[in-house]
XYZ file of C-alpha atoms in Angstrom:
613
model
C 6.529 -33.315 40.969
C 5.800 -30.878 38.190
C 2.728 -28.921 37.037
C 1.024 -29.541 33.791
C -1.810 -28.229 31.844
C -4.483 -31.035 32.791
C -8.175 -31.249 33.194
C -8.179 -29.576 36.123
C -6.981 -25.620 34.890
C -10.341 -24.850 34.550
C -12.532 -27.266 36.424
C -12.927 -28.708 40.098
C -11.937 -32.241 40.381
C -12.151 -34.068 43.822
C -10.882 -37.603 44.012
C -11.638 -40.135 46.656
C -12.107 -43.823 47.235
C -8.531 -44.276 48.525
C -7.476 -47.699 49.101
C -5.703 -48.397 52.428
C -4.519 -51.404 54.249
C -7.427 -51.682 56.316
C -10.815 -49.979 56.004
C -10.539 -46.459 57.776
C -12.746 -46.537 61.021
C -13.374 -42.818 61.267
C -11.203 -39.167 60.389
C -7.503 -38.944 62.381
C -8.282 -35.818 64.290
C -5.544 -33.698 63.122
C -4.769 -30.368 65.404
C -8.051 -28.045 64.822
C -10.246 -30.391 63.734
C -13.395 -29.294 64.893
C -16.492 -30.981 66.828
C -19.263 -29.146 65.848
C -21.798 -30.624 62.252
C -20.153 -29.806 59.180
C -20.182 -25.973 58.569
C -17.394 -22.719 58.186
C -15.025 -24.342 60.327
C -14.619 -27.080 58.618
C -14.103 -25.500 55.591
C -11.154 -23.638 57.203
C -9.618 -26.769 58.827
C -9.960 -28.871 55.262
C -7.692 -26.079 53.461
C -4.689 -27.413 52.560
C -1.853 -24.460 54.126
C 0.907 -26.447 54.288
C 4.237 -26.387 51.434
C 3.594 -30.252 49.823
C 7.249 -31.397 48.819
C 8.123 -31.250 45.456
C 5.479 -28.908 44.743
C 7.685 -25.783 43.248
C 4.379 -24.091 41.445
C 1.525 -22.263 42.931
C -1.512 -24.510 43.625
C -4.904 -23.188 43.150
C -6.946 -23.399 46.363
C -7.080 -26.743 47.800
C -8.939 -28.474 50.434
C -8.488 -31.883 52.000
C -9.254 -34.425 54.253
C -11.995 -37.484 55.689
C -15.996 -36.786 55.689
C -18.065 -39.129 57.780
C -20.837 -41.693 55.059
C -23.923 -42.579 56.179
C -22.977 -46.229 56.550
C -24.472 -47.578 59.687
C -22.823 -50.687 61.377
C -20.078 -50.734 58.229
C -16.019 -50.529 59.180
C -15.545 -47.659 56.550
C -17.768 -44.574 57.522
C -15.693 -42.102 56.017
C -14.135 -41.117 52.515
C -10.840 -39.284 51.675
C -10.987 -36.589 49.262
C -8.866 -34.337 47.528
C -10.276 -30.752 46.062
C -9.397 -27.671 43.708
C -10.871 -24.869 43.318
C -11.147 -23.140 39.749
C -11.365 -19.918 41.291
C -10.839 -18.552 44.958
C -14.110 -19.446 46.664
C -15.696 -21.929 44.021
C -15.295 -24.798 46.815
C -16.659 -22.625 49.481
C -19.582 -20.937 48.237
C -22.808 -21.297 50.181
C -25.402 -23.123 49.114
C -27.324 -20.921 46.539
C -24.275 -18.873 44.939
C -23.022 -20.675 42.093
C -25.351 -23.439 41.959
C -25.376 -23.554 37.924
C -21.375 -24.186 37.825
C -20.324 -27.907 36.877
C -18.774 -30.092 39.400
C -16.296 -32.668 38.668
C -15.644 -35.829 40.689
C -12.585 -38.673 39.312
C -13.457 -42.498 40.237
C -11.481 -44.845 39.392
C -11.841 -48.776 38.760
C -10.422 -51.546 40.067
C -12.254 -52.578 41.189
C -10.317 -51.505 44.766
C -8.022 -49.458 43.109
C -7.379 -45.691 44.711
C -8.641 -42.565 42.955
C -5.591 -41.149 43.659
C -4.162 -42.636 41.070
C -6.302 -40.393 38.686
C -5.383 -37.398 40.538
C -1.561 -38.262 40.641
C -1.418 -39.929 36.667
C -3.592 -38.314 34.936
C -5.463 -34.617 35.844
C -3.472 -33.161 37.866
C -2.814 -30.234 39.026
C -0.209 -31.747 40.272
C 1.630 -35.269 38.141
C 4.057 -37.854 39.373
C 5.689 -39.037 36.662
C 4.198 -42.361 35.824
C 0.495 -43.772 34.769
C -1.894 -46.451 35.043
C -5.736 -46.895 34.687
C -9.272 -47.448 35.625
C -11.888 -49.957 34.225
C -14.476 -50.925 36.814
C -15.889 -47.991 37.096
C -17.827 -48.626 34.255
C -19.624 -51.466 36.660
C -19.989 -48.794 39.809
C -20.908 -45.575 38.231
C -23.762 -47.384 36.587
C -25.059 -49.086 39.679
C -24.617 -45.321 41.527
C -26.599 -43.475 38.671
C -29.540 -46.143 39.070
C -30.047 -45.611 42.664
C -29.699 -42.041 42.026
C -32.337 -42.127 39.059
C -34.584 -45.108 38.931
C -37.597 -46.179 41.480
C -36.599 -43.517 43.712
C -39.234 -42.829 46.384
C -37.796 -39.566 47.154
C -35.605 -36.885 45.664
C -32.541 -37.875 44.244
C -29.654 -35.922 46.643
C -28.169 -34.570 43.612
C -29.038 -33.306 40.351
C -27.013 -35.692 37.448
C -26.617 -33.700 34.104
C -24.219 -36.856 32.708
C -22.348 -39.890 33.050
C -19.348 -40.495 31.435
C -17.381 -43.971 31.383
C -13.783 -44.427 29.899
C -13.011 -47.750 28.996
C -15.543 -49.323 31.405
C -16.447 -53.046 32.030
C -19.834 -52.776 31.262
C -20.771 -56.400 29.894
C -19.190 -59.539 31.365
C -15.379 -60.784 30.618
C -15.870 -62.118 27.516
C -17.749 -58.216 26.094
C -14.960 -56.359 27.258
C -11.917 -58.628 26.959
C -11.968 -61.346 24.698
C -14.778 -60.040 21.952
C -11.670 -57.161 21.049
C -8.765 -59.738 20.667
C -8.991 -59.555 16.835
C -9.850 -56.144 16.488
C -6.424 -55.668 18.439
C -4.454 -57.704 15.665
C -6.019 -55.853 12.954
C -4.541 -52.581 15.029
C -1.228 -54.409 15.944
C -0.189 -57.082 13.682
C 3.087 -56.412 14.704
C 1.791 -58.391 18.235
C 2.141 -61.603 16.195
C 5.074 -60.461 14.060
C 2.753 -59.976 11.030
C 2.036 -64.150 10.692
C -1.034 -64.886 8.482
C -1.351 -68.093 10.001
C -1.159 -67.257 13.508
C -4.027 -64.479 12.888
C -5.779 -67.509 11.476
C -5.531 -69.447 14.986
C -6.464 -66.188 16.328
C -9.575 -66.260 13.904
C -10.708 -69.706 14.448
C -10.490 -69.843 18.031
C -12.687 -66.611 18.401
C -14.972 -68.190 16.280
C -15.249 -71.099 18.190
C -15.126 -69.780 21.482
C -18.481 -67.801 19.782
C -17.049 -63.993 20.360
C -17.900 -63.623 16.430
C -20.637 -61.139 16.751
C -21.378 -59.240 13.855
C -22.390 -55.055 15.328
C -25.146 -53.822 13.215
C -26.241 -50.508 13.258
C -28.960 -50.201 14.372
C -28.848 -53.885 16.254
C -32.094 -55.801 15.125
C -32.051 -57.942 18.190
C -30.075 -58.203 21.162
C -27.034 -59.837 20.887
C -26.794 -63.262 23.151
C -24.419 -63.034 26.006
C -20.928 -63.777 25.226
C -18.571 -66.762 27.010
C -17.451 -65.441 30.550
C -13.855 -67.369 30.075
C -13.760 -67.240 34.466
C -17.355 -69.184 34.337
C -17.229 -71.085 31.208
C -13.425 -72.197 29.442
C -14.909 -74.203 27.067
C -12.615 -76.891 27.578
C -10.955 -79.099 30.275
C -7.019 -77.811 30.104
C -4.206 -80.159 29.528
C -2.647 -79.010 32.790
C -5.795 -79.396 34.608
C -6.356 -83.367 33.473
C -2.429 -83.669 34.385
C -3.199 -82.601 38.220
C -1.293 -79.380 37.547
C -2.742 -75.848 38.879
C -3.359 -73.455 35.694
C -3.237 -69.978 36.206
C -5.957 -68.696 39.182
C -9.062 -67.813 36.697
C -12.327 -68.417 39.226
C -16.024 -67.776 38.679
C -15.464 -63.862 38.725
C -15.870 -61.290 36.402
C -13.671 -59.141 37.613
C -10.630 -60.607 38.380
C -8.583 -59.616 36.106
C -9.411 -56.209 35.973
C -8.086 -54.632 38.913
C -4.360 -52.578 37.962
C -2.628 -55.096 40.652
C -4.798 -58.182 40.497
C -4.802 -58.172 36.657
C -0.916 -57.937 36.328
C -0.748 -60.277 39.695
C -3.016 -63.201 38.495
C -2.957 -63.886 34.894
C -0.076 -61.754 33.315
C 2.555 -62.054 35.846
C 2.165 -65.606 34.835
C 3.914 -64.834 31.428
C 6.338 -62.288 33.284
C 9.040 -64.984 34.335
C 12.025 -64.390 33.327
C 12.731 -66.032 30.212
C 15.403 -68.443 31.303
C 12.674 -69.718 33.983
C 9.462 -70.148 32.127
C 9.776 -74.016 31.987
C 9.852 -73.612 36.318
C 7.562 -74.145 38.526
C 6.464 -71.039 41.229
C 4.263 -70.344 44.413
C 2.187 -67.774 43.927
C -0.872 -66.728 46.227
C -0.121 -69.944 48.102
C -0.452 -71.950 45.336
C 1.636 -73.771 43.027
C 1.505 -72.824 39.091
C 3.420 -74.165 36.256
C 4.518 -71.961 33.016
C 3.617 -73.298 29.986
C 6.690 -72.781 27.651
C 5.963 -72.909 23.706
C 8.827 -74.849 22.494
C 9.533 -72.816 19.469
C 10.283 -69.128 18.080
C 8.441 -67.775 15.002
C 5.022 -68.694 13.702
C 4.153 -71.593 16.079
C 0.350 -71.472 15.823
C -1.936 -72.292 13.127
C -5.984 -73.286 13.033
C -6.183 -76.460 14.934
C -9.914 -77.703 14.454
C -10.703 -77.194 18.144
C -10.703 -74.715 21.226
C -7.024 -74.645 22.803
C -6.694 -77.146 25.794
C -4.111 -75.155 27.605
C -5.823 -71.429 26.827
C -9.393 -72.728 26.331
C -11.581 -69.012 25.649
C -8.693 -66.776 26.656
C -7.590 -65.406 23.721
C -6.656 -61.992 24.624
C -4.108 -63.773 27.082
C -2.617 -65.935 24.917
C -2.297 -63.144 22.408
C -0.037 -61.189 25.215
C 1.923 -64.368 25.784
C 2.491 -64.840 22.185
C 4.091 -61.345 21.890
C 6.034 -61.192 25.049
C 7.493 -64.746 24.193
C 8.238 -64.118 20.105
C 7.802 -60.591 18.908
C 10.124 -57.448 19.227
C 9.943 -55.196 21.064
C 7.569 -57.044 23.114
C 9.741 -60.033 24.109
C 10.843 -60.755 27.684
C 9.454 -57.133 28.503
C 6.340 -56.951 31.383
C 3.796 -57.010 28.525
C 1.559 -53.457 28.862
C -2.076 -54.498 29.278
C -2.954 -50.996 28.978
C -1.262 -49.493 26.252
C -0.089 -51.991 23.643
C 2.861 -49.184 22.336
C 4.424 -48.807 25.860
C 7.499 -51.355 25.330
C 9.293 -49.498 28.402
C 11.284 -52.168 30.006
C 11.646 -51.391 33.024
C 8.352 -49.999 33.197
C 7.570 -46.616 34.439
C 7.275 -46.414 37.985
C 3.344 -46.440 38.479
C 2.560 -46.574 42.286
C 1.885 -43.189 43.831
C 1.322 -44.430 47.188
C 5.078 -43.587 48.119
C 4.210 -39.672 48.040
C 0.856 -40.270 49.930
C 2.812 -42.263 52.399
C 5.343 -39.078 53.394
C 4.672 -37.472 56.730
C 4.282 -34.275 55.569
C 2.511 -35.042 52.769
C -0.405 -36.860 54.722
C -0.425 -34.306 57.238
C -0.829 -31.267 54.542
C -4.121 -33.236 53.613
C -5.449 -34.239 57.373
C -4.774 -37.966 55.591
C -5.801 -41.002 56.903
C -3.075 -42.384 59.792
C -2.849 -45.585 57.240
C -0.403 -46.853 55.363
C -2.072 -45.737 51.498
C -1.877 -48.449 47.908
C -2.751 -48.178 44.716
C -5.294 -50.894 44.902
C -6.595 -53.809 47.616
C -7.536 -56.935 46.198
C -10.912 -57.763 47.933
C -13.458 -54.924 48.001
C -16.265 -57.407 48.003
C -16.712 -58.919 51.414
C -12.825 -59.477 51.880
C -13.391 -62.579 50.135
C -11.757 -63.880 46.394
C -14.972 -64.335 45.111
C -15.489 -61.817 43.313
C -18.092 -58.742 42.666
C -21.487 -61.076 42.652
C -23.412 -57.955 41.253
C -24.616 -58.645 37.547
C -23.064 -56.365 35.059
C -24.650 -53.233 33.806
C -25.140 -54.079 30.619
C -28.653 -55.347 32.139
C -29.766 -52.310 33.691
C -28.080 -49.496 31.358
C -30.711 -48.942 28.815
C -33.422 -47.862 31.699
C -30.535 -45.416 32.821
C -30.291 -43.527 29.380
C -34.125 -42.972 29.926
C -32.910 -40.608 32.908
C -29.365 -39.081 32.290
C -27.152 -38.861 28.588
C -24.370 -40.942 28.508
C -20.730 -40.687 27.121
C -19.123 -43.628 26.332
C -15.086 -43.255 25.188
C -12.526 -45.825 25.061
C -8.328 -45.875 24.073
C -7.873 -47.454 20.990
C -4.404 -49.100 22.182
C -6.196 -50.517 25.454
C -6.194 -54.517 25.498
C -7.704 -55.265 28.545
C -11.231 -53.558 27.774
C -10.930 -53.124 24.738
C -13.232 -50.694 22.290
C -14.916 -53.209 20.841
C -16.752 -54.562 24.283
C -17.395 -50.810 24.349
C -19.040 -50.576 21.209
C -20.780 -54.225 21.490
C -22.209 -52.513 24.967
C -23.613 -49.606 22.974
C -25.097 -51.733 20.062
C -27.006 -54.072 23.029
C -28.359 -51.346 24.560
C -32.024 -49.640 23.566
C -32.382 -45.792 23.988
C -34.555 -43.561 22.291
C -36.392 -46.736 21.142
C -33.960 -47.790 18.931
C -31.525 -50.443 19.939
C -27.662 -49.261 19.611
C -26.564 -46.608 17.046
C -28.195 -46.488 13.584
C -24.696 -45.306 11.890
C -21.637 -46.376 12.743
C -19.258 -44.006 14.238
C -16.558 -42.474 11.667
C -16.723 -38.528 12.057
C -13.195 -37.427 13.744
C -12.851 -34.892 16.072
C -9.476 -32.760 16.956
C -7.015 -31.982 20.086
C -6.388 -28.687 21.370
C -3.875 -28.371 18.685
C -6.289 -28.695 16.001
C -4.880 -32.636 15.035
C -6.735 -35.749 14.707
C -7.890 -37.007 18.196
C -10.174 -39.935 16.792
C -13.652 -40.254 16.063
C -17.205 -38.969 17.805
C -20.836 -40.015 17.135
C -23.834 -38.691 18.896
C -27.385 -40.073 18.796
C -30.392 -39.884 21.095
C -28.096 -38.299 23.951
C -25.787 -41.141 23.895
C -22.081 -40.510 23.050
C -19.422 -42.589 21.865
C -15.744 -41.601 21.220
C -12.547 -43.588 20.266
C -9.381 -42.003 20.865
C -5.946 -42.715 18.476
C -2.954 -43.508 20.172
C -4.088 -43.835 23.744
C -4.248 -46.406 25.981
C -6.621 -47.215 28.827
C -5.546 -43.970 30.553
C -6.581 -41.345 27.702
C -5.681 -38.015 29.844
C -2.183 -39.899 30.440
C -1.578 -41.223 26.828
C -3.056 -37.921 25.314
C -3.518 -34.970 27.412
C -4.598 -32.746 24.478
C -7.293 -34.596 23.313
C -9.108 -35.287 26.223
C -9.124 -31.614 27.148
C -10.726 -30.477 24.037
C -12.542 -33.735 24.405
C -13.843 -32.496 28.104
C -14.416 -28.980 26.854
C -16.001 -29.834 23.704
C -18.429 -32.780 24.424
C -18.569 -33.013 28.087
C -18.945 -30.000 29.388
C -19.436 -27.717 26.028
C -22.084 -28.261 23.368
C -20.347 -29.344 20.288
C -22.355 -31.498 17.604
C -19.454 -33.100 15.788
C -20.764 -36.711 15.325
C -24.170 -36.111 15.741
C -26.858 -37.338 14.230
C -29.550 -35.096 13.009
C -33.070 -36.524 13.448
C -35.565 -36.515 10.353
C -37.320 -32.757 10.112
C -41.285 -34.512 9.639
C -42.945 -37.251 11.369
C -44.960 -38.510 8.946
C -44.253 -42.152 7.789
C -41.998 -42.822 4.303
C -38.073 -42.262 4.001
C -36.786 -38.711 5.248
C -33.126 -37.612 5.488
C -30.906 -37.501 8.340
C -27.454 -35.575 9.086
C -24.964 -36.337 10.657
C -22.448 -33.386 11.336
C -19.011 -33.212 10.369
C -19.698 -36.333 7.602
C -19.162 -40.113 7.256
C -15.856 -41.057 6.881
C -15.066 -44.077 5.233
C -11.819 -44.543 6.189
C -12.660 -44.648 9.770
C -15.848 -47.080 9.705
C -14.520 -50.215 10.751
C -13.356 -48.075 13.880
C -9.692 -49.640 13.877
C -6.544 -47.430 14.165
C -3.003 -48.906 12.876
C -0.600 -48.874 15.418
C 2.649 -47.974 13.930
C 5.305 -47.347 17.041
C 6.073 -48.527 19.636
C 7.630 -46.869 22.753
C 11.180 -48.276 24.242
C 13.413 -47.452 27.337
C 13.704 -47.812 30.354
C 11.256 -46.304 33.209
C 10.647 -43.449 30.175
C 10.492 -43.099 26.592
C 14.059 -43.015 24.832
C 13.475 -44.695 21.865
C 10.690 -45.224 19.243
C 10.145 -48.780 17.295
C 9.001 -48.887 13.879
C 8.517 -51.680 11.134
C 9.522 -51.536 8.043
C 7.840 -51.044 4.836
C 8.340 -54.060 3.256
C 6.343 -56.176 6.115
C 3.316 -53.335 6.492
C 3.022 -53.980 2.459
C 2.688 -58.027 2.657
C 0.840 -57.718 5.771
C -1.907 -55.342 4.000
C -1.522 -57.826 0.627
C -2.366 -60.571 2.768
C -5.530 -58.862 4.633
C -6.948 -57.760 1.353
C -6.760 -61.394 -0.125
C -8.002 -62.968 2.435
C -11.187 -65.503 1.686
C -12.195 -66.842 5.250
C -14.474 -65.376 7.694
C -12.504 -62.367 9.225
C -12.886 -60.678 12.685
C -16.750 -59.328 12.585
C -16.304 -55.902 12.337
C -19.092 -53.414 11.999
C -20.700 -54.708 8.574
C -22.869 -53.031 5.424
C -25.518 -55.329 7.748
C -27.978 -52.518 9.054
C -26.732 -49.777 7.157
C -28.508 -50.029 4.398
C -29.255 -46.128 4.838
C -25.673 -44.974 4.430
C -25.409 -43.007 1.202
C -21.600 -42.684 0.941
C -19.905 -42.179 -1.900
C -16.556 -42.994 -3.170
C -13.157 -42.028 -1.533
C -12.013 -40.969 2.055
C -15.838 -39.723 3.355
C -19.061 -37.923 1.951
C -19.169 -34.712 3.286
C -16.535 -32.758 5.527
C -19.682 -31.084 6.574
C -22.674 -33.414 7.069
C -23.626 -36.543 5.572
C -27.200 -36.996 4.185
C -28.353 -40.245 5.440
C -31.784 -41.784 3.808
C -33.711 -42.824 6.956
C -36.997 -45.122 7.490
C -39.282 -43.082 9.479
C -41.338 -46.007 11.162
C -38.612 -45.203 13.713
C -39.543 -42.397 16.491
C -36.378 -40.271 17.300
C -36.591 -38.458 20.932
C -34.025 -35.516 21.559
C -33.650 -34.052 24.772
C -30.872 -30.937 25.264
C -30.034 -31.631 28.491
C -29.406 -28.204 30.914
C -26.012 -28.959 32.981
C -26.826 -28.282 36.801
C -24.218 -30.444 38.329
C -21.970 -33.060 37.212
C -20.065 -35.559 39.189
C -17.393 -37.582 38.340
C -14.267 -37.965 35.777
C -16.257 -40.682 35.070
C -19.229 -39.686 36.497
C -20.388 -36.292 35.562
């Protein structure tokens, strides 16, 4: 265990939602615990007082433990948490001193998945030396800020200022999957060993499989709903019309999306050891055969048609292709989350074992269960899936009520940016549907280097981060600090767009701060390394020269239809001129005025979550 600098050295972040075994029926009454309704007491019995092992390092105040939920007749009726104070007292205040200070509360995905595993990998205070992620919270924190915001009856119990989502599942499978399988090649090429045809297979089955959405900014119309691969393949499979069973993909959107489930049903698939793949093997009481491709090197090319065997899942295939053919990528557990991590073994990512020690569990009044990372069926303990329908239906009426921030990893393959940014381009607020400039203006770590890019418009914010994965306070620490400081919780208007100064009708100028850069408009980041060892980093992978040079030759020669990347096709308005970018400080953007833009500054009172706040 070892201390870091994390999100937490200035802010409170409590972390619940842990997954267990079995649902917890009510608080283990640890020695103290009082009887009385919640008050003083139970402040004093929830502070943590006892040495946690490992823990060498001074922790700031922390408090513990299982409140009762107001869930009437249900199995769970309480909820784990874990709390830090930023200063002596902040947690224990009464209940009109410091009513102005932010809150912070971490949810993570899954969905089942433990938001421990945020505490533990990512913020801190305290780290355990390995990391994994959250996605469906981009599905709950949605459907928790509607009933806390729209056709309420009676006062909302708390006071949202924002809601922020990291690399949330927002639209269906096919938004947040399969529409960013190309714009993943055009990051790594190196995925398919830098094979012109085999991005051309890539290319044509996207196409067919209809993910080729073009974003336009702003969207004229909404975009159609793309193909749920779970609900609609496309195509009977070869293995299917042959009586064999093809990997488990039933009508649910969220199957693959839990940390466990994901690796568990689709990708441990490809994870056989290579001298197996051509067996057969039981898994989850079923039997599954491995397709094998039968040679190395640049096996695919367009074949007129949707692929029998793959049918619409062409972010899946692409992470077969590179665990069966490309360095360092090959016979390696493939990392859904963070397309550089080559570690082979992986790093250790389960911090149940620590939860799990006596001592530990008593120092926190724990749970008498036996704690995971995730559980597999959080939805009526069934396999059917989360039958709620995504938020992508619901999240414009919820920008009406509370700003939104929006941020995704650009090195994250399983929900990818792209979904992210199709979610943001489908959605109207301010009465404008999506963004009306693409995002491009970059924004720095705490060190003062490039973190990615930030845009800001009609209080919805957007940011991609270089270099990091699904897990951005994991993959870079730095820059989601200043990120949290900056954009979160401060007021910075990097990336934002600066409304017209008159109302009257005819073409005005707008601004947006810190500049349109060029170079970062198609919003895709090369990937150049990849990281190798085993359990931790001990090596770094590069590719040569030569192969970055024909790779970029072939790209800028090419004369089919390409991924659909964010187009000249609604930005007619963009005045940029030649080069890198416009204007380090603003960008002068002509603007059509039959357009209304609303601002509101939003006053923080309270904010809730890591990904809800």
């Amino acid at each position: 265990m070892r201390r870091i600098s994390s999100l937490t050295s200035a802010f409170v972040i409590a972390t619940g939602f842990v997954a267990t075994v079995r649902a917890q029926e009510s608080p283990f009454a640890y020695p103290g615990m009082p009887t009385t309704p919640y008050g003083a007491d139970w402040q004093a019995y929830y502070r943590v007082t006892t040495a946690l092992p490992n823990v060498t390092f001074t922790l700031p105040g922390t408090y513990a433990g299982s409140i009762s939920v107001d869930r009437s007749g249900h199995t769970n009726n309480s909820l784990f948490f874990v709390g830090f104070e930023n200063s002596e007292g902040s947690l224990t205040a009464s209940e009109n001193e410091r009513s102005n200070e932010p809150w912070m509360i971490w949810l993570n995905g899954g969905p089942g998945s433990s938001s421990m595993f945020g505490l533990f990998a990512e913020h801190g205070p305290m780290l355990l030396a390995y990391a994994d992620g959250e996605s469906y919270a981009g599905t709950y924190i949605p459907y928790i800020t509607k009933a806390l915001t729209l056709n309420r009856t009676t006062p909302a119990p708390v006071n949202l200022a924002k809601i922020v989502i990291g690399d949330g599942t927002i639209g269906n499978y096919g938004a947040f999957t399969e529409y960013s399988t190309l714009s993943v090649l055009q990051s790594y090429p190196q995925l398919i060993g830098f094979e012109p045809s085999v991005y051309e297979y890539f290319v044509e089955q996207y196409n067919l499989c209809g993910y080729n959405l073009t974003l336009e900014y702003p969207a004229s119309n909404p975009y159609p709903r793309l193909r749920d691969p779970y609900v609609d393949p496309g195509v009977t499979s070869k293995a299917e019309s042959n009586g064999e069973e093809t990997p488990p993909m039933a009508n649910s959107r969220w199957r693959g999306l839990d940390a466990l489930a994901m690796i568990q049903d689709t990708v441990e698939l490809y994870k056989i050891p290579h001298e197996k793949r051509s067996e057969e093997i039981s898994y989850n009481g079923k039997r599954f055969v491995k397709r094998q491709q039968t040679s190395p090197g640049s096996v695919l090319a367009p074949i007129g048609t949707i692929d029998s065997y793959y049918k619409c899942f062409l972010m899946e295939q692409l992470w077969d292709y590179a665990t069966n053919y490309t360095a360092p990528w090959r016979r390696i557990d493939f990392d859904v989350y963070r397309i550089s991590d080559a570690l082979s073994p992986s790093s250790v990512n389960n911090p149940a074992q620590y939860l799990n020690d006596e001592v530990v569990r008593a120092a926190f009044h724990a749970p008498k269960k036996t704690f995971r990372m995730s559980f597999r069926y959080p939805f009526g303990n069934s396999f059917n899936g989360d039958p709620s329908p995504e938020p992508q239906t619901f999240i414009s009426e919820i920008s009406e009520h509370v700003p939104i921030i929006l941020f995704s990893g650009n090195d994250d393959s399983l929900v990818g940016h792209r979904g992210t940014e199709l979610a943001i381009q489908n959605m109207t607020f301010g009465g404008i549907r999506g963004f009306t400039i693409r995002p491009s203006t970059p924004f720095s770590d705490t060190d003062g280097n490039f973190a990615g890019i930030i845009h800001q418009e009609r209080n919805v914010t957007y940011a991609l981060f270089t270099g990091a994965g699904h897990m951005v306070p994991t993959d870079k620490p730095k820059a989601a600090y200043a990120f949290l400081q900056e954009f979160v919780l401060g007021t910075n208007t990097t990336g934002l767009v600066v409304p017209p100064s008159a109302e009257a009708t005819g073409t005005r100028s707008v601004s947006v701060v810190g500049g349109v850069h060029t170079e970062y408009l198609k919003g895709i980041f090369t990937g150049t390394e990849a990281y190798t060892g085993a359990y931790v980093t001990q090596g770094v992978y590069t590719w040569g020269e030569a192969s970055w040079k024909a790779w970029g030759n072939y790209m800028a020669s090419r004369t089919g239809a390409d991924v659909p990347v964010a187009s000249a096709t609604g930005d007619g308005f963009i005045t940029s001129g030649s080069g890198g970018q416009t204007n380090p400080a603003t960008t002068t953007v002509a603007f059509d005025c039959r357009w209304i833009w609303t601002f509101a500054v939003p006053v923080i009172t309270a904010c809730i979550g890591g990904l809800l706040l």
